[in-house]
PDB file of C-alpha atoms in Angstrom:
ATOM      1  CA  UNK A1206     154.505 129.812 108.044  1.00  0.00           C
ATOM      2  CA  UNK A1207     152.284 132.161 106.379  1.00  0.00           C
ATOM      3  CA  UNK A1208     153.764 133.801 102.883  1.00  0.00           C
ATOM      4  CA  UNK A1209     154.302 137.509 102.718  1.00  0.00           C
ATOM      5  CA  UNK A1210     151.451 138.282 100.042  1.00  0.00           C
ATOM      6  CA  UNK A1211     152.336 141.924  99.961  1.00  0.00           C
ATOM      7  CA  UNK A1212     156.280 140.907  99.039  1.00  0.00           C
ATOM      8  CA  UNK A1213     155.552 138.416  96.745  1.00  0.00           C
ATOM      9  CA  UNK A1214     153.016 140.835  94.544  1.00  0.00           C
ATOM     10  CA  UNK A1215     155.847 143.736  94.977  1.00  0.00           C
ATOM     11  CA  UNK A1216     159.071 141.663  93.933  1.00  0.00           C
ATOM     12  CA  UNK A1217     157.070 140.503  90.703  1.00  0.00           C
ATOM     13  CA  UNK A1218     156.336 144.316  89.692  1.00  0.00           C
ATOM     14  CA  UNK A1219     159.391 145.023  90.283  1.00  0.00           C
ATOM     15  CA  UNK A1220     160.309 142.207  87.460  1.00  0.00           C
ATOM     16  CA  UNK A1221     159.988 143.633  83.900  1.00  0.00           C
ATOM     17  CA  UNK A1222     158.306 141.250  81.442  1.00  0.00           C
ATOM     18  CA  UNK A1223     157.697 141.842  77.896  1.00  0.00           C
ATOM     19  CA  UNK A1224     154.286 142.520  76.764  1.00  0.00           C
ATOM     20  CA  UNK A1225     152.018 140.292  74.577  1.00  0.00           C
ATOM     21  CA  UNK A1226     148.463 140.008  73.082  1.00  0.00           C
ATOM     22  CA  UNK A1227     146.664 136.838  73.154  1.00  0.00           C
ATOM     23  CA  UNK A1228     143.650 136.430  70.919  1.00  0.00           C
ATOM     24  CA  UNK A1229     140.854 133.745  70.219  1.00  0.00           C
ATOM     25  CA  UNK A1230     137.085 133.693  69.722  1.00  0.00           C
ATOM     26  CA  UNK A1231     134.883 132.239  71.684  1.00  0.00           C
ATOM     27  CA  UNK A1232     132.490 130.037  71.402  1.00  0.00           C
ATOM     28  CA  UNK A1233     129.302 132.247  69.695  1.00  0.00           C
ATOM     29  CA  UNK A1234     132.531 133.598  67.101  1.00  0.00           C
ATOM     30  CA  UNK A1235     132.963 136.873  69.462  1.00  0.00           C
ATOM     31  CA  UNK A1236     136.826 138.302  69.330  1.00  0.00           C
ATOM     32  CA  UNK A1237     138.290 138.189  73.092  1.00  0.00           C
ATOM     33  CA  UNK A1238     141.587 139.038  74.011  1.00  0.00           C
ATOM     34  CA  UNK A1239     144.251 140.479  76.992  1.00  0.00           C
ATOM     35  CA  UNK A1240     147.576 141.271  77.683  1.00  0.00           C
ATOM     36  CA  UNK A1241     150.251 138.683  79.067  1.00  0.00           C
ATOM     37  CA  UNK A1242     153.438 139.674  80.798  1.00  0.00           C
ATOM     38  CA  UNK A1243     153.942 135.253  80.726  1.00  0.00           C
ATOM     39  CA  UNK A1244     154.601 134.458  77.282  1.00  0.00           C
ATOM     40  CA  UNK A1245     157.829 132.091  76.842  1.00  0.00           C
ATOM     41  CA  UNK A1246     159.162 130.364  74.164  1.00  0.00           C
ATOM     42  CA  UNK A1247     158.899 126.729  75.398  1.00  0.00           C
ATOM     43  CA  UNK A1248     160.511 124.594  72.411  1.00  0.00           C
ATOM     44  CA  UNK A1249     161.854 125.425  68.991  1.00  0.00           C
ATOM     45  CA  UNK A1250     161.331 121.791  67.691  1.00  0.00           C
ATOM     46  CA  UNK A1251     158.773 121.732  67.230  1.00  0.00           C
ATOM     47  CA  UNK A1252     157.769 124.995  68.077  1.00  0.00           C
ATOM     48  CA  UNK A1253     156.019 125.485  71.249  1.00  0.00           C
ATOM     49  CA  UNK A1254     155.188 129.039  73.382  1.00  0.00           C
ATOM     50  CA  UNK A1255     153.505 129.193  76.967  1.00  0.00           C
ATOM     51  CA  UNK A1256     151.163 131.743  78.437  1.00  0.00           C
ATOM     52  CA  UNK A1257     149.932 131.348  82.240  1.00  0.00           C
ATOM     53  CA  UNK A1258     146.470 133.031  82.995  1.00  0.00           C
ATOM     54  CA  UNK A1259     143.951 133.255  85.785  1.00  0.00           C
ATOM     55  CA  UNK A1260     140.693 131.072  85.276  1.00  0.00           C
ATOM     56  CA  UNK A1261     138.890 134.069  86.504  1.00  0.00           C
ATOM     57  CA  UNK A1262     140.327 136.611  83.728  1.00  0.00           C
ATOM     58  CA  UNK A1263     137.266 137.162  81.011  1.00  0.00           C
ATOM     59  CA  UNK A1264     139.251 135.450  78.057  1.00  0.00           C
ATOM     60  CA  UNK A1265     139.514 132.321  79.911  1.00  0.00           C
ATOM     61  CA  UNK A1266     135.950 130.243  79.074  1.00  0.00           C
ATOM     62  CA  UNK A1267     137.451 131.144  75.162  1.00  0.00           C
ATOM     63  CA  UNK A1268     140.936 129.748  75.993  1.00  0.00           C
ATOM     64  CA  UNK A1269     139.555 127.104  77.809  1.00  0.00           C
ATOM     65  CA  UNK A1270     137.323 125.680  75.063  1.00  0.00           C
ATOM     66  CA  UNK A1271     138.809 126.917  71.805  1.00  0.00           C
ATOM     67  CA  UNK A1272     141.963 125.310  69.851  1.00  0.00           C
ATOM     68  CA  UNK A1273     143.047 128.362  68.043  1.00  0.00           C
ATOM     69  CA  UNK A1274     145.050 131.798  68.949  1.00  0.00           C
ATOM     70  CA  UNK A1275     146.961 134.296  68.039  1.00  0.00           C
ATOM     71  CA  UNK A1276     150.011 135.871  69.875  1.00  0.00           C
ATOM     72  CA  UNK A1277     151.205 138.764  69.571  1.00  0.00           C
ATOM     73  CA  UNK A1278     154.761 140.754  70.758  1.00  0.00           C
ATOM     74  CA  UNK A1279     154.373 144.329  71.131  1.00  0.00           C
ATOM     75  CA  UNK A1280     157.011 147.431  70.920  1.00  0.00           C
ATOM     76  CA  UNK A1281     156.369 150.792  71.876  1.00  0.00           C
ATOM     77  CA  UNK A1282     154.337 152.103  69.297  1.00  0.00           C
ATOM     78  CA  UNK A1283     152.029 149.603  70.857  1.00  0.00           C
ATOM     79  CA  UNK A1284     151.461 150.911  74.155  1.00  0.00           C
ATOM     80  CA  UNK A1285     147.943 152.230  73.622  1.00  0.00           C
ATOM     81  CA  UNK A1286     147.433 149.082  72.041  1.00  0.00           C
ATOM     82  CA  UNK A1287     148.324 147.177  75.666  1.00  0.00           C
ATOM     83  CA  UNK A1288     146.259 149.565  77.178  1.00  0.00           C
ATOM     84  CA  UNK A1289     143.145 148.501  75.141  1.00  0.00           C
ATOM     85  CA  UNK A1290     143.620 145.059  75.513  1.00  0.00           C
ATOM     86  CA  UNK A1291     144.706 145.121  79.525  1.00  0.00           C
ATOM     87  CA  UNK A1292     141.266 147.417  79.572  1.00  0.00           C
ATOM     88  CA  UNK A1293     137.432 147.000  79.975  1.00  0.00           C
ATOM     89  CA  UNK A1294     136.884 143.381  78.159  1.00  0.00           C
ATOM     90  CA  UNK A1295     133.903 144.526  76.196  1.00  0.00           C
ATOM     91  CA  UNK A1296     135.812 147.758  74.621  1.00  0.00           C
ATOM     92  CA  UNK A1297     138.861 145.512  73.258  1.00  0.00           C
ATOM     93  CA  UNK A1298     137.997 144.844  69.842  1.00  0.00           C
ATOM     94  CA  UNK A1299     135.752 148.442  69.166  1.00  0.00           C
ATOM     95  CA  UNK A1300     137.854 150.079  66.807  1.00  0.00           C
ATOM     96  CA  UNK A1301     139.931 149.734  63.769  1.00  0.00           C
ATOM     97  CA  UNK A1302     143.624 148.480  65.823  1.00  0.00           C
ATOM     98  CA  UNK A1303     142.526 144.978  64.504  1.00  0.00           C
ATOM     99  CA  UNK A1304     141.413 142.827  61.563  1.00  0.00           C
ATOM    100  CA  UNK A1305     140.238 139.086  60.907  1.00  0.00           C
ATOM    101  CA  UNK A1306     143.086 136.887  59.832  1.00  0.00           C
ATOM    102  CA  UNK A1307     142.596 134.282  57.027  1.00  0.00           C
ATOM    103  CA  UNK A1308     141.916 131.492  59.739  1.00  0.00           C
ATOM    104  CA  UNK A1309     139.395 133.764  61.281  1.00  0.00           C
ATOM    105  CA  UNK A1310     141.179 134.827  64.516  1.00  0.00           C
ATOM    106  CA  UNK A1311     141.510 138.396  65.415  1.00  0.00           C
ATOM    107  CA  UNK A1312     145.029 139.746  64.603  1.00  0.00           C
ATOM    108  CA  UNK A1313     146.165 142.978  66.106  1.00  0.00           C
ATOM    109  CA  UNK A1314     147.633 145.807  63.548  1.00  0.00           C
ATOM    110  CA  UNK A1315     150.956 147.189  63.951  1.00  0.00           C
ATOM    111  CA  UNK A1316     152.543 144.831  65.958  1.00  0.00           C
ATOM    112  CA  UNK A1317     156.338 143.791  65.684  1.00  0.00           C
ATOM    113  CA  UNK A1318     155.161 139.843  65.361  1.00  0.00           C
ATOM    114  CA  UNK A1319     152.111 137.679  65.186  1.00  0.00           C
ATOM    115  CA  UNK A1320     151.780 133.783  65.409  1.00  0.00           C
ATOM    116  CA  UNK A1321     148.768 131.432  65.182  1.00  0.00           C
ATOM    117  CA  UNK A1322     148.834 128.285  66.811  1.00  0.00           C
ATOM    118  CA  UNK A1323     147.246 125.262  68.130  1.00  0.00           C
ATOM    119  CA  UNK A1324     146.454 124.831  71.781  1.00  0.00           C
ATOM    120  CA  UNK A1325     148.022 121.590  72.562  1.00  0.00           C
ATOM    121  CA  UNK A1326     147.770 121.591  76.674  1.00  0.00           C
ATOM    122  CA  UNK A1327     146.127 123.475  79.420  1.00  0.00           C
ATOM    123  CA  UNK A1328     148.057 122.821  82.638  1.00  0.00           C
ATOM    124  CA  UNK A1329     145.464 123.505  85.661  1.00  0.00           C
ATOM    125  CA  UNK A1330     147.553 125.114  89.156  1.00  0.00           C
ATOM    126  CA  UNK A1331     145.316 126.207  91.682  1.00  0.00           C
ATOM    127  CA  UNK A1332     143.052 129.174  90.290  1.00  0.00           C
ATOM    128  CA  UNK A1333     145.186 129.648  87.147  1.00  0.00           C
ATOM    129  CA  UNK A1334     146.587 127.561  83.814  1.00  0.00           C
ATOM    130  CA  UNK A1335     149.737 127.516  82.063  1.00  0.00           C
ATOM    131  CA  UNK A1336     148.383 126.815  78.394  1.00  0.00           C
ATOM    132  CA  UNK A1337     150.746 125.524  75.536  1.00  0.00           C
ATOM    133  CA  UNK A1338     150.593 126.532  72.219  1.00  0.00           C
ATOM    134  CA  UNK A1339     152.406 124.830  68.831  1.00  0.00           C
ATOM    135  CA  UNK A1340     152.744 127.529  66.920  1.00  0.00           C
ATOM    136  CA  UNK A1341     152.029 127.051  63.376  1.00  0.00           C
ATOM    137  CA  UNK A1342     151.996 130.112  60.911  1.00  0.00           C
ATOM    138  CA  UNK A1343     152.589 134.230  61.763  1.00  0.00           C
ATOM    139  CA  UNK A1344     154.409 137.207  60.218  1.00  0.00           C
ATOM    140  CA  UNK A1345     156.914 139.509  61.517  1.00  0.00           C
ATOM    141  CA  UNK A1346     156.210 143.453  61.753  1.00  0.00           C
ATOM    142  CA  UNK A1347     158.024 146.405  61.651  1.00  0.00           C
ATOM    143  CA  UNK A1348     161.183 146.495  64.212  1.00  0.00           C
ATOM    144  CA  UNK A1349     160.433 148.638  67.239  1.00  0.00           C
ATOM    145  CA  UNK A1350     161.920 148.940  70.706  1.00  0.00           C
ATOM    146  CA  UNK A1351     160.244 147.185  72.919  1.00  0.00           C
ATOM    147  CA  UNK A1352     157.669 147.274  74.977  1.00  0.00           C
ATOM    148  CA  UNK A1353     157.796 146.269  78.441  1.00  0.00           C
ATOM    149  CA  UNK A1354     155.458 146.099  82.075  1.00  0.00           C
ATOM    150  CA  UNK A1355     157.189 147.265  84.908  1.00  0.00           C
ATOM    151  CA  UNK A1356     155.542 148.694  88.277  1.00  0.00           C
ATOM    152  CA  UNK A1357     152.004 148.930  86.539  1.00  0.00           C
ATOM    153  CA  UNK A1358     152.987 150.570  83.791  1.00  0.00           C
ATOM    154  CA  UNK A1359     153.865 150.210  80.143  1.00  0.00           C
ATOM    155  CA  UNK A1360     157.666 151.109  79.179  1.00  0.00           C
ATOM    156  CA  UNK A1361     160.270 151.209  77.228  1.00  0.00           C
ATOM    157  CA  UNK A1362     163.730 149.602  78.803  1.00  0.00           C
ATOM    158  CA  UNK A1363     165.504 153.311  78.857  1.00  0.00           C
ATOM    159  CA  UNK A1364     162.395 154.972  80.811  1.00  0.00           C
ATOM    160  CA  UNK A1365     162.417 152.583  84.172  1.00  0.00           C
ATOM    161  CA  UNK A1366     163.760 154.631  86.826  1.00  0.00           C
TER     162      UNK A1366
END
């Protein structure tokens, strides 16, 4: 039995996930980034998040061979901020939406919260990789509403229809 591609990519659309910002460097010390709709919290003891990405995406030869990243949770001040960072790859960090945190990693401004962690696990399925992070340090931001991706399109809770 064949799957129903076109069913399977519409009923996850249709699913509203909260939007994050993962960030790293590569290997020559450029900033990389994108946007993930997959962040969980995976543990609190110690305390562990998950991300799932494609190994195709341009941040993945950075996630795949660096230790260190930052995650970040965005409200909706930050939807031109998801936009950036869901954007052309080489445009993401051209600007002043971001600065270098002490441990060198690029931290986005603004945001509601930002962690730092270790990679601990990359978990190969197919084309993609559920990667595991113990988070380690991070500060809260300002309170906002927050920010979600549903049907394409950044949100806030109150403006799905």
């Amino acid at each position: 039995m064949q799957p129903d591609l076109d069913a399977f990519k519409a009923a996850f659309r249709r699913h509203a996930a909260g939007v994050a910002v993962i960030t790293a460097r590569d290997a020559a010390g450029v900033p990389v980034g994108f946007t993930a709709t997959s962040l969980a919290s995976l543990a609190a003891v110690p305390p562990l998040a998950t991300f799932n990405m494609a190994k195709s995406a341009s941040s993945w030869p950075a996630i795949a061979s660096t230790d260190r990243v930052a995650i970040h949770m965005l409200g909706t001040r930050n939807r031109r901020l998801a936009e950036i960072m869901s954007g052309d790859h080489a445009a993401r960090f051209i600007g002043d939406h971001w600065h270098e945190g002490e441990d060198g990693l690029p931290i986005l401004d603004s945001v509601t919260t930002w962690m730092t962690g270790t990679i601990i696990e990359r978990l190969s399925v197919h084309n993609s990789a559920v990667v595991v992070v113990q988070i380690e340090g991070g500060e809260i931001g300002p309170d906002d509403e927050p920010l979600i991706y549903h049907e394409r399109r950044y949100v806030r809770p109150g403006d799905i229809a």
